[in-house]
Coordinates of C-alpha atoms and ligand atoms in Angstrom, one line a residue:
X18 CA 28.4 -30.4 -11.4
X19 CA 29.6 -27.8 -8.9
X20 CA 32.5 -25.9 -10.4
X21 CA 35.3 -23.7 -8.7
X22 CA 36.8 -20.8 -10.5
X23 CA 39.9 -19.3 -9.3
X24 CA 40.0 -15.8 -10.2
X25 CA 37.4 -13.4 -11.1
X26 CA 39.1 -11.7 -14.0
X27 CA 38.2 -11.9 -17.5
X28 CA 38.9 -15.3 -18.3
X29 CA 37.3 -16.6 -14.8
X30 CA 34.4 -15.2 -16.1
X31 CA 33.9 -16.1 -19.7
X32 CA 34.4 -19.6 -18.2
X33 CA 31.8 -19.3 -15.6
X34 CA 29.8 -18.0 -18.5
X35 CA 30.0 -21.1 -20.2
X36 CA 29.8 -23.6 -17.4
X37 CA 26.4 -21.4 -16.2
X38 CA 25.0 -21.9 -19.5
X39 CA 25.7 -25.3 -19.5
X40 CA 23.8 -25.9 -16.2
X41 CA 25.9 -26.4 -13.9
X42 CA 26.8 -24.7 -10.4
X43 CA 29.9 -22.5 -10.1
X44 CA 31.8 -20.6 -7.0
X45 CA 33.9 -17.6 -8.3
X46 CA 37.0 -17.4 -5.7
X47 CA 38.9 -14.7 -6.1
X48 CA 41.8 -13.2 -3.4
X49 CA 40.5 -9.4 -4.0
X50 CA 37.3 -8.3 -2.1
X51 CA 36.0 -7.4 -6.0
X52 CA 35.8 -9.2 -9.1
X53 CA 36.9 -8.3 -12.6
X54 CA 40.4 -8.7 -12.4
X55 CA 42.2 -7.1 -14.7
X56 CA 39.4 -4.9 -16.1
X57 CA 39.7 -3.3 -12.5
X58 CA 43.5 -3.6 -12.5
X59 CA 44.8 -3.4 -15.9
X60 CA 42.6 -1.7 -18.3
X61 CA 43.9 1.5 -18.6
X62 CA 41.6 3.8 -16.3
X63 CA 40.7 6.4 -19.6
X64 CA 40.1 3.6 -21.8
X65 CA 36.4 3.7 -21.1
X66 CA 34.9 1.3 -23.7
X67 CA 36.9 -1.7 -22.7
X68 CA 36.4 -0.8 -18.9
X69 CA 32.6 -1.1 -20.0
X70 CA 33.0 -4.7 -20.5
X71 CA 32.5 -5.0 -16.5
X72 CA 28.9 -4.7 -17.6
X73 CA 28.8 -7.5 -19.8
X74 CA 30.8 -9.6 -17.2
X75 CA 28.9 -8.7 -14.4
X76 CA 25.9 -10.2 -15.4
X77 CA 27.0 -13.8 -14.9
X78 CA 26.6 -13.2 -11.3
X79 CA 22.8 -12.4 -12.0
X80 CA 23.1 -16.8 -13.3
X81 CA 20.8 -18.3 -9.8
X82 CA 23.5 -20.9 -10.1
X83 CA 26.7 -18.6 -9.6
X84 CA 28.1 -17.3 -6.5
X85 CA 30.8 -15.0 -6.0
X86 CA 33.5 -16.2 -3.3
X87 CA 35.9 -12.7 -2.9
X88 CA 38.4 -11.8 -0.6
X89 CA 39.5 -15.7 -0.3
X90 CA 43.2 -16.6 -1.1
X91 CA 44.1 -20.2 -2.8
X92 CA 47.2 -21.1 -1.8
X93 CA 46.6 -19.2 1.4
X94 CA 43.0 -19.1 2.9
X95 CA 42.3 -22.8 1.0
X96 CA 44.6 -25.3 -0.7
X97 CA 44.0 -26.5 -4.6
X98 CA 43.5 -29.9 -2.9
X99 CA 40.4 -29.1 -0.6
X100 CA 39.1 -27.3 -3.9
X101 CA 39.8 -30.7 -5.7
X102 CA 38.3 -32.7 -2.6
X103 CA 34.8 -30.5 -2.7
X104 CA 33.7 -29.6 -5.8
X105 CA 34.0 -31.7 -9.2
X106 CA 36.3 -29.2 -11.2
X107 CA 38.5 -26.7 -10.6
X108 CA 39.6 -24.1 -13.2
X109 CA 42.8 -21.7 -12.5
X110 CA 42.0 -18.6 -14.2
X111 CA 44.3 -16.5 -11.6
X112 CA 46.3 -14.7 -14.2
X113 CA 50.0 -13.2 -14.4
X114 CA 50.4 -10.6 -12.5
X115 CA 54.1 -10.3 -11.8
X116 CA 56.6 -8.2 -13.9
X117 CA 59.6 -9.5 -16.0
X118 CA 63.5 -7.9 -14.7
X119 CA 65.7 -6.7 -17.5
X120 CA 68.6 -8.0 -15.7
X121 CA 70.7 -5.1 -15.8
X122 CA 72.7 -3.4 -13.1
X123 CA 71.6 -0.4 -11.1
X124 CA 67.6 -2.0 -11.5
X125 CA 66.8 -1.8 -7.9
X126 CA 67.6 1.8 -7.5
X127 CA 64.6 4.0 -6.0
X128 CA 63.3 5.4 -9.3
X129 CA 63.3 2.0 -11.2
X130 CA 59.9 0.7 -11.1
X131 CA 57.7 -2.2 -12.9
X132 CA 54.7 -0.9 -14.8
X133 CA 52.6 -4.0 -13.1
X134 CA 53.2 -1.3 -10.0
X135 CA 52.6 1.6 -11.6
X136 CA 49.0 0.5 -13.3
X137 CA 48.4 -1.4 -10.0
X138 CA 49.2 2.1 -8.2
X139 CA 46.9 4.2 -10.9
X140 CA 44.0 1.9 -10.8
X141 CA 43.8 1.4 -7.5
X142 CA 44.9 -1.9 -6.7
X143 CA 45.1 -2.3 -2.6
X144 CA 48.1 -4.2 -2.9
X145 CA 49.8 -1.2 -4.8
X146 CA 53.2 0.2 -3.0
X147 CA 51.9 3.9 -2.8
X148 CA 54.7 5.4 -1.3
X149 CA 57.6 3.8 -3.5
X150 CA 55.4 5.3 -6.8
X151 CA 54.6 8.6 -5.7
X152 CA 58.3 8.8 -4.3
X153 CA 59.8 8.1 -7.6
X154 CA 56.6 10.0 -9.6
X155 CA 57.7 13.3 -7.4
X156 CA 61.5 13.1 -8.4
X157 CA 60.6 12.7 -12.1
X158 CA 61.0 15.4 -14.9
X159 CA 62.3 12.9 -17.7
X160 CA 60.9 9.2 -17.8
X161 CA 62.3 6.5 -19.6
X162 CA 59.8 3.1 -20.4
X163 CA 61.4 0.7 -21.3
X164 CA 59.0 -1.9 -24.2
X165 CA 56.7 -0.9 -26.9
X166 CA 53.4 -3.0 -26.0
X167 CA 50.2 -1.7 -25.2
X168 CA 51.4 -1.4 -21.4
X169 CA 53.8 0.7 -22.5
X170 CA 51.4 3.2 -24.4
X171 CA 49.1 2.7 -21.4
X172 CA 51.8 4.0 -18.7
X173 CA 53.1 6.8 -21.2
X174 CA 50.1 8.3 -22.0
X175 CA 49.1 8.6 -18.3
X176 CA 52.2 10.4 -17.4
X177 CA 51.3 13.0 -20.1
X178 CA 47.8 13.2 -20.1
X179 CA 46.2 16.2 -19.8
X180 CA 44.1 16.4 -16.1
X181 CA 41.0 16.7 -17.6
X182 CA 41.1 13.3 -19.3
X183 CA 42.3 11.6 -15.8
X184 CA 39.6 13.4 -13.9
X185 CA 37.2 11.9 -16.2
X186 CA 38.2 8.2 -15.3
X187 CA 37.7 6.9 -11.9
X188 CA 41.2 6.7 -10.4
X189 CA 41.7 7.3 -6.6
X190 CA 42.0 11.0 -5.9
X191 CA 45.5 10.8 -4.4
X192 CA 46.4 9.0 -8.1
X193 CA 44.7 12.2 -9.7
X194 CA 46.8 14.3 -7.3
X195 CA 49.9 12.8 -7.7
X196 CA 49.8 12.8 -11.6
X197 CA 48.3 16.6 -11.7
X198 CA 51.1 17.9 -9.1
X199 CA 53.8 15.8 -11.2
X200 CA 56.6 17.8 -13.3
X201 CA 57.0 15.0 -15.7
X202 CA 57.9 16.8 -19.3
X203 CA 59.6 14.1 -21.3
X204 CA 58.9 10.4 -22.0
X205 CA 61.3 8.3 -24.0
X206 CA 59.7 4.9 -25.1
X207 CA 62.9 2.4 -25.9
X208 CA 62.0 -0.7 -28.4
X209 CA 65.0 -3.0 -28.2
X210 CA 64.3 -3.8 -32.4
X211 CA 62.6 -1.6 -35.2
X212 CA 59.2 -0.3 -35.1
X213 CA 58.1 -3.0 -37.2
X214 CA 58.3 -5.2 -34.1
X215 CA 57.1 -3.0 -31.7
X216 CA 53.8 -5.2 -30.2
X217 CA 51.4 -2.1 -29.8
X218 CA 48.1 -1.8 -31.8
X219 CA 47.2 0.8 -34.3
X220 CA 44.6 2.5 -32.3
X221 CA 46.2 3.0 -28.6
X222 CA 49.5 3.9 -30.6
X223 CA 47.8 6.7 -32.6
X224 CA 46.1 7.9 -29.3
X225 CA 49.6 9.0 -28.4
X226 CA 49.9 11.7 -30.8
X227 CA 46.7 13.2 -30.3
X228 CA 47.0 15.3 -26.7
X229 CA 47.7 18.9 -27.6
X230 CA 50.3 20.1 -25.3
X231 CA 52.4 16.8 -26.1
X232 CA 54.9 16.6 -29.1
X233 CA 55.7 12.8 -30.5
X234 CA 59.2 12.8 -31.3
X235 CA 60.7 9.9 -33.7
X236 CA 64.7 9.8 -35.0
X237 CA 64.6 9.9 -38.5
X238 CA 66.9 6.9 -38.8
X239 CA 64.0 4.9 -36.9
X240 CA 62.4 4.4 -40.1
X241 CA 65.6 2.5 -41.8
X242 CA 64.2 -1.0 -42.2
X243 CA 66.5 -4.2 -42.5
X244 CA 65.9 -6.8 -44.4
X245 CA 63.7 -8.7 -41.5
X246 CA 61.8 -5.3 -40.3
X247 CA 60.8 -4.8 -44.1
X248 CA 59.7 -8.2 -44.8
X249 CA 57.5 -8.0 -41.2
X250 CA 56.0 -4.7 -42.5
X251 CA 55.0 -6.4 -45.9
X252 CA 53.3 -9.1 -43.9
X253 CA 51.3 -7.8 -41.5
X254 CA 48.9 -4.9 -42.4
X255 CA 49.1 -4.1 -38.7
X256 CA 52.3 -3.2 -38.3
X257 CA 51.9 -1.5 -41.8
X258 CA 50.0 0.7 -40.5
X259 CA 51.7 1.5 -37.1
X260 CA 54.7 2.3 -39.5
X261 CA 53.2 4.7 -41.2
X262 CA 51.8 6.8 -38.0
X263 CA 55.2 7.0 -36.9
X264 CA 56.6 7.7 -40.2
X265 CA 54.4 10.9 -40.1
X266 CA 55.1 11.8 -36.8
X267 CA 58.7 11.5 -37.7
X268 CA 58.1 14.1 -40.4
X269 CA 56.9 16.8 -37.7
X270 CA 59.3 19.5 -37.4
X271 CA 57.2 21.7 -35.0
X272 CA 59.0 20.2 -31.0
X273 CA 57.3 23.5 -29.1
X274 CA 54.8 21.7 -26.6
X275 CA 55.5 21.3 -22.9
X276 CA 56.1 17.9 -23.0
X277 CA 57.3 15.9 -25.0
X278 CA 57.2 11.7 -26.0
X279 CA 60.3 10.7 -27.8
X280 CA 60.2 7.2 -29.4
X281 CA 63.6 5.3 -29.8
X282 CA 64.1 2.3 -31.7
X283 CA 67.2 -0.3 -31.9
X284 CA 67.2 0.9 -28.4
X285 CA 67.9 -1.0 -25.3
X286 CA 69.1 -0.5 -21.9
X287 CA 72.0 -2.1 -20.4
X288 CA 72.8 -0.2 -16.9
X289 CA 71.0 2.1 -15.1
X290 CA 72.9 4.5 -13.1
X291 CA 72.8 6.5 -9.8
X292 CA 74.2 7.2 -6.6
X293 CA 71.1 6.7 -4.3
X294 CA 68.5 7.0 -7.0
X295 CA 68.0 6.4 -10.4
X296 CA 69.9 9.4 -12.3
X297 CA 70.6 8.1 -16.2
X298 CA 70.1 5.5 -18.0
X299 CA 72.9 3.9 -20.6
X300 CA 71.3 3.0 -23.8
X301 CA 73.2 0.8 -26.3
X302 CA 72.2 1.3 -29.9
X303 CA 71.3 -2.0 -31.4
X304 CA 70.8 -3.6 -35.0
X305 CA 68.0 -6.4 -35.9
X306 CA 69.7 -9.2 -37.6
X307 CA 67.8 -11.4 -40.4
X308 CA 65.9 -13.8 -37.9
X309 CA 64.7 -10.5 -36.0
X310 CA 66.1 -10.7 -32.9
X311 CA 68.5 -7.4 -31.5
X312 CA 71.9 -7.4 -31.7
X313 CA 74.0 -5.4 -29.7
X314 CA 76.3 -3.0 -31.6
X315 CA 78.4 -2.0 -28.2
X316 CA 77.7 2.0 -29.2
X317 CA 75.8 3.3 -25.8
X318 CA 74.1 7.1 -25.4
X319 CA 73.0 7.9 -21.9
X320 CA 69.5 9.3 -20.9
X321 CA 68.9 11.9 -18.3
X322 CA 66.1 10.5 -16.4
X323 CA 64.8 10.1 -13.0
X324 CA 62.2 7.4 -13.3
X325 CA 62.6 4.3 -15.0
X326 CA 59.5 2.3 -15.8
X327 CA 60.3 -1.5 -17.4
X328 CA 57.0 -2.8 -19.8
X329 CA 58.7 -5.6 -20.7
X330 CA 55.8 -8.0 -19.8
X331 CA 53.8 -9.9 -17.3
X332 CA 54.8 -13.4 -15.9
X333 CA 52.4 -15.7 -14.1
X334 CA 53.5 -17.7 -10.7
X335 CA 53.5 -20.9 -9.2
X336 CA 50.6 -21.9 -6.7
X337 CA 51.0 -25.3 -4.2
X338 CA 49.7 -28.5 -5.2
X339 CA 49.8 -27.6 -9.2
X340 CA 52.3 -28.3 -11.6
X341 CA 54.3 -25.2 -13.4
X342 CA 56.4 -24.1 -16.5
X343 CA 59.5 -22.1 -14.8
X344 CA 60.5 -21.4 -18.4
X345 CA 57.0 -20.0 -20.4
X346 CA 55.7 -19.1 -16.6
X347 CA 52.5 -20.9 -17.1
X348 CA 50.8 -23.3 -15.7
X349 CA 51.6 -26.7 -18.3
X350 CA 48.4 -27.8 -20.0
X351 CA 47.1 -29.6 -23.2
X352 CA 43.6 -27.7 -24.3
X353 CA 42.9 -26.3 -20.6
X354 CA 43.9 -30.1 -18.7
X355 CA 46.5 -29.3 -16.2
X356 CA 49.2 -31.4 -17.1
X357 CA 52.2 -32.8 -15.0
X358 CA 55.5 -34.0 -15.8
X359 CA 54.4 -37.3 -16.6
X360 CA 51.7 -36.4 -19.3
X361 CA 48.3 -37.8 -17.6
X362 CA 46.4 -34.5 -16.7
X363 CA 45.5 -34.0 -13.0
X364 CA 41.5 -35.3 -12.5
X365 CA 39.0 -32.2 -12.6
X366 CA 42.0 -29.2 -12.4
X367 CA 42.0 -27.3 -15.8
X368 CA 42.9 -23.7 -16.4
X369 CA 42.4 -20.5 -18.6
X370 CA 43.3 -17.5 -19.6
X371 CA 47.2 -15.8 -18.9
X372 CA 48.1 -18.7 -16.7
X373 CA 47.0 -21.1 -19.0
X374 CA 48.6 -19.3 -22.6
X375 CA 51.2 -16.0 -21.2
X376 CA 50.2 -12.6 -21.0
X377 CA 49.1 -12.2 -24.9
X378 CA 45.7 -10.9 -26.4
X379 CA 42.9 -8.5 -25.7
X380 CA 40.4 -9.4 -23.4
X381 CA 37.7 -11.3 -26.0
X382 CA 41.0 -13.1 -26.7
X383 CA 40.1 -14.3 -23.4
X384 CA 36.4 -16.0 -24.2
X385 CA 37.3 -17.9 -26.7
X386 CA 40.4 -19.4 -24.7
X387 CA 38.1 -19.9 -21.5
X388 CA 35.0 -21.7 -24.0
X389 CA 38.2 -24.1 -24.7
X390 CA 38.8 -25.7 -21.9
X391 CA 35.6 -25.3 -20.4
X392 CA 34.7 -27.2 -23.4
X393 CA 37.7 -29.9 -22.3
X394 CA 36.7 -30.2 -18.7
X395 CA 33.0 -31.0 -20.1
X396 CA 33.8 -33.4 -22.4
X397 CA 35.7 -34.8 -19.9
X398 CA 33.4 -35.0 -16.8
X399 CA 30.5 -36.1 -18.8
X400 CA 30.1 -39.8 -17.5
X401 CA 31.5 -38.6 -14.1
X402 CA 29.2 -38.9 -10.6
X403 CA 28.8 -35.4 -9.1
X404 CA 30.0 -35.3 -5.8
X405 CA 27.5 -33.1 -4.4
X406 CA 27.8 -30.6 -1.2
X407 CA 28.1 -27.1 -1.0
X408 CA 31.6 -26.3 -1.8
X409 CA 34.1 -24.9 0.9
X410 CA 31.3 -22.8 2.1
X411 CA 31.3 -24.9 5.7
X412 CA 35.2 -25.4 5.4
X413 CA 35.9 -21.4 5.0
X414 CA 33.1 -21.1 7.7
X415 CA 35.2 -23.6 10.0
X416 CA 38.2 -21.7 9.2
X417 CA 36.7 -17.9 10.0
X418 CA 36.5 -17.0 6.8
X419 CA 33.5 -14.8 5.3
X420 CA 33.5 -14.6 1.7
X421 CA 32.3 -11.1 0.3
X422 CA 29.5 -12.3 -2.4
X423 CA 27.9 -10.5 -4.9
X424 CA 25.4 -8.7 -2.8
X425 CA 28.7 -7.2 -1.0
X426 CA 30.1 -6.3 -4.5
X427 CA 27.4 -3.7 -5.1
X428 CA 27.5 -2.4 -1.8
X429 CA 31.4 -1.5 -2.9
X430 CA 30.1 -0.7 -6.4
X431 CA 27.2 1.8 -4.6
X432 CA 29.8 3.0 -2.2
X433 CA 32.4 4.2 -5.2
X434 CA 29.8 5.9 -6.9
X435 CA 28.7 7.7 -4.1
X436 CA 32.4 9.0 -3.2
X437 CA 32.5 9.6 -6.6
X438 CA 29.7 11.9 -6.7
X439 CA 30.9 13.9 -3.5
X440 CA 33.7 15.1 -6.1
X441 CA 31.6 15.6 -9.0
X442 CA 32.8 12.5 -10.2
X443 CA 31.0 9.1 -11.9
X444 CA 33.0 7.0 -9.6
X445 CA 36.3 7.1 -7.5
X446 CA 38.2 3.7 -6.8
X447 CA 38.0 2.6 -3.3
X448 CA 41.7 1.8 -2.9
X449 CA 42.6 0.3 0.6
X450 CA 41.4 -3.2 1.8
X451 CA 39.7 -1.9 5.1
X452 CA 37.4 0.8 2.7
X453 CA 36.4 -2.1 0.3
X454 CA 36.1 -4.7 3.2
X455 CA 34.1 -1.7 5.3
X456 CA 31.8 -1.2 2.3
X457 CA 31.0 -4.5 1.5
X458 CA 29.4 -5.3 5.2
X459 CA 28.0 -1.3 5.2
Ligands
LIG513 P1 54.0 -7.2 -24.9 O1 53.1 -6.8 -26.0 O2 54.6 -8.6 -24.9 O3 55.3 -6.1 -24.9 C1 56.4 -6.3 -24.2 C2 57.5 -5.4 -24.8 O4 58.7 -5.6 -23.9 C3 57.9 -5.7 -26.2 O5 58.2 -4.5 -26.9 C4 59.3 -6.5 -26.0 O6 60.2 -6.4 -27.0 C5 59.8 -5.7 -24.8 N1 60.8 -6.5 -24.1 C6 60.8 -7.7 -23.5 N2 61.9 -8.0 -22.9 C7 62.7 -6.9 -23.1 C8 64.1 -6.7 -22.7 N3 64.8 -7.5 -21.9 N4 64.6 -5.5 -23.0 C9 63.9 -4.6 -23.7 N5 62.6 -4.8 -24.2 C10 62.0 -6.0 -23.8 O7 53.4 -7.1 -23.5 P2 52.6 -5.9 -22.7 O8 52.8 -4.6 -23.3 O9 53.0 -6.1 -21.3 O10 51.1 -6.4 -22.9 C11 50.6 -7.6 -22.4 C12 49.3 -8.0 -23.2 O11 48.2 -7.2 -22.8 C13 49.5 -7.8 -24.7 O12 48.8 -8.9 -25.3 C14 48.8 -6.5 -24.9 O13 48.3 -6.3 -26.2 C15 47.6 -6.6 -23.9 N6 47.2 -5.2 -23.6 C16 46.2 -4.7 -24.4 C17 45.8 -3.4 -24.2 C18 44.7 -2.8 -25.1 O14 44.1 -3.6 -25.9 N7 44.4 -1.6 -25.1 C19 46.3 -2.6 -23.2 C20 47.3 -3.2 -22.4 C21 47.8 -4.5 -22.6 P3 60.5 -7.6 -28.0 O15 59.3 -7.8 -28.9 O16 61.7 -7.2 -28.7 O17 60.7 -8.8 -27.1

């Protein structure tokens, strides 16, 4: 069979994997001039062991029977239907890579951003807003994020890190700037429930106390469990554990560093306020009741801050031609088999990954989710005739287009190293569409 997979992230990927090894021919289309998705875009730019998994991913594009398709849009350059029309299968791997609103008046103020924007904006992401970040990044002394997930530790820990740490990752150089000429001194991280619902994993959490020059601050009365909190925190040894980290850092009395991350729990924000920027944000103390959700208590403390960041999670999107969950923001599907209203799954379209299950899981979570409904699709296919042809390669050739494959990829990949190494640097993120295009026809 010849196989289309939409989106060269992580999941796009482990599905190629899968189909390669099962011997059949697969075009990875993805919108970006680069592959790798979120491991480019979303992997924290100092986390260097998970980065590394680029190297492991990368190698499926070594498969003779796998071609990369980058810098062509679905939905845009070609439809899901003249996917359907040339090539067997089609699997939607393209992710969720829209933020969530809180809903809450004074939102859209300069100053209130999404952390989608900011990590898109740190790693480099062309389609990042540059001067709406570094706008509300300059005006900044105190930050408030608002969610305690892993996105949340991700964006808090790069406002404080020291500059060494960021210089060894390879952000842009005007991200690098930015962060080192920022006057950022305070964090506050606001969970809406107790910290034995906070989503964040042992490790990244414990990686926030461990920068010298940056104090972890906890209330005291953080650690008062109800009834629901203490029964989660006998349940899970995970969150057992990330209770106990911050039940030591609550019982550090020594608040001298320069900066400073304070955590703040049955916490949640209900207005943010300003004239023409974001100035404070109004807090309103909350309680967890016994099935665990937070309940407001009407009590409200306001926080001096001038830059709001909202981690409340990721949402995927619609694209043309393929059915969608407006409610769970995924695309509706019974083991990978895209599935409309009426219940008989759509011939050959499957997905994976975040648009398939919601923004949950590491990136293995990922490979065993893809093997899924790659297994589906060949279960499915099995008696089918192949149709044959070459994909859209003549249809995207017709229409102008010209794909940047693999050998274009390492031109990009030789290119970042080298502007890297001008710096003294490993690599440095080529940032703007025109440099990556640029480099991949150099
Ligand atoms: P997440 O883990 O779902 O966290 C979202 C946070 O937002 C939760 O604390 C949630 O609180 C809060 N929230 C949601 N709506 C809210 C509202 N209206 N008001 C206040 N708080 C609200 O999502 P994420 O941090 O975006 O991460 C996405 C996925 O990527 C996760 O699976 C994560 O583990 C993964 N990831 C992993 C790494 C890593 O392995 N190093 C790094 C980054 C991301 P409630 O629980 O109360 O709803």
């Amino acid at each position: 069979m010849r196989v289309a997979v939409v989106g060269a992230g992580p999941s796009g990927l482990y599905a190629t994997d899968a189909l390669a090894a099962a011997g059949h021919s697969v075009d990875v289309i993805d919108r970006l001039p680069v592959p790798f998705g979120l491991v480019r875009y979303g992997v924290a730019p100092d986390h260097h062991s998970i980065r590394s998994v680029r190297n492991t991913l990368e190698k499926v594009f070594l498969e003779p029977n796998v071609r990369l398709l980058a810098g062509v849009e679905v939905g845009v350059d070609v439809s899901v239907q003249e996917l359907l029309d040339a090539y067997d299968a089609v699997v939607l791997t393209y992710g969720a890579s829209r933020d969530r609103s809180l809903d809450i008046p004074g939102e859209e103020l300069p100053g209130s951003i999404a952390a989608t924007d900011l990590v898109a904006w740190y790693c480099g992401h062309p389609g990042a807003d540059r001067e709406r970040i570094e706008a509300a990044l300059a005006a900044a002394t105190s930050v408030v994020v608002v969610g305690v997930g892993n996105v949340a530790v991700d964006v808090t820990r790069i406002l404080v890190a020291p500059d060494a740490r960021l210089a060894e990752t390879d952000m842009p150089q005007h991200v690098l700037d930015a962060l080192a000429g920022s006057s950022i001194s305070e964090v506050h991280v606001l969970g809406r429930r107790s910290p034995a619902h906070a989503t964040w994993t042992t490790k990244e959490l414990r990686e926030l106390g461990e920068f010298d020059g940056v104090d972890v601050i906890v209330d005291p009365d953080a650690l008062e469990m109800e009834a629901s909190s203490a029964a989660h925190i006998e349940s899970d040894r995970v969150v057992a554990r990330n209770v106990e980290i911050i039940r030591e850092w609550s019982s550090r009395d020594a608040h001298a560093a320069p900066k400073s991350i304070r955590l703040h729990f049955r916490a949640r924000p209900v207005e943010i306020v300003g004239t023409d920027r974001v100035e404070l944000v109004k807090v309103e103390r909350t309680t967890v009741d016994e099935s665990g959700a937070a309940v407001g208590t009407g009590e409200t403390v306001d926080i001096a801050a001038q830059l709001i960041v909202r981690s409340v999670g990721y949402r995927g999107t619609p694209i043309d031609d393929v059915p969608f969950d407006p409610r769970r923001n995924v695309i509706p599907n019974d083991q990978g088999r895209v599935l409309p209203d009426a219940g008989v799954p759509i011939k050959g379209l499957y997905v994976a990954g975040w648009i398939k299950r919601g923004p949950s899981g590491i990136i293995g979570t990922n490979k065993k989710d893809a093997a899924a409904t790659v297994a589906s699709l060949l279960l499915d296919l099995a008696d089918e005739p192949v149709k044959g042809g070459n994909g859209i390669i003549d249809l995207l050739a017709a229409k102008g287009i010209q794909p940047i494959g693999f050998d274009g990829w390492k031109r990009i990949d030789a290119a970042e190293q080298a502007l890297g190494a001008s710096r003294g640097r490993d690599r440095t993120t080529l940032h703007s569409i025109e440099a990556l295009n640029s480099a991949a026809k150099s």
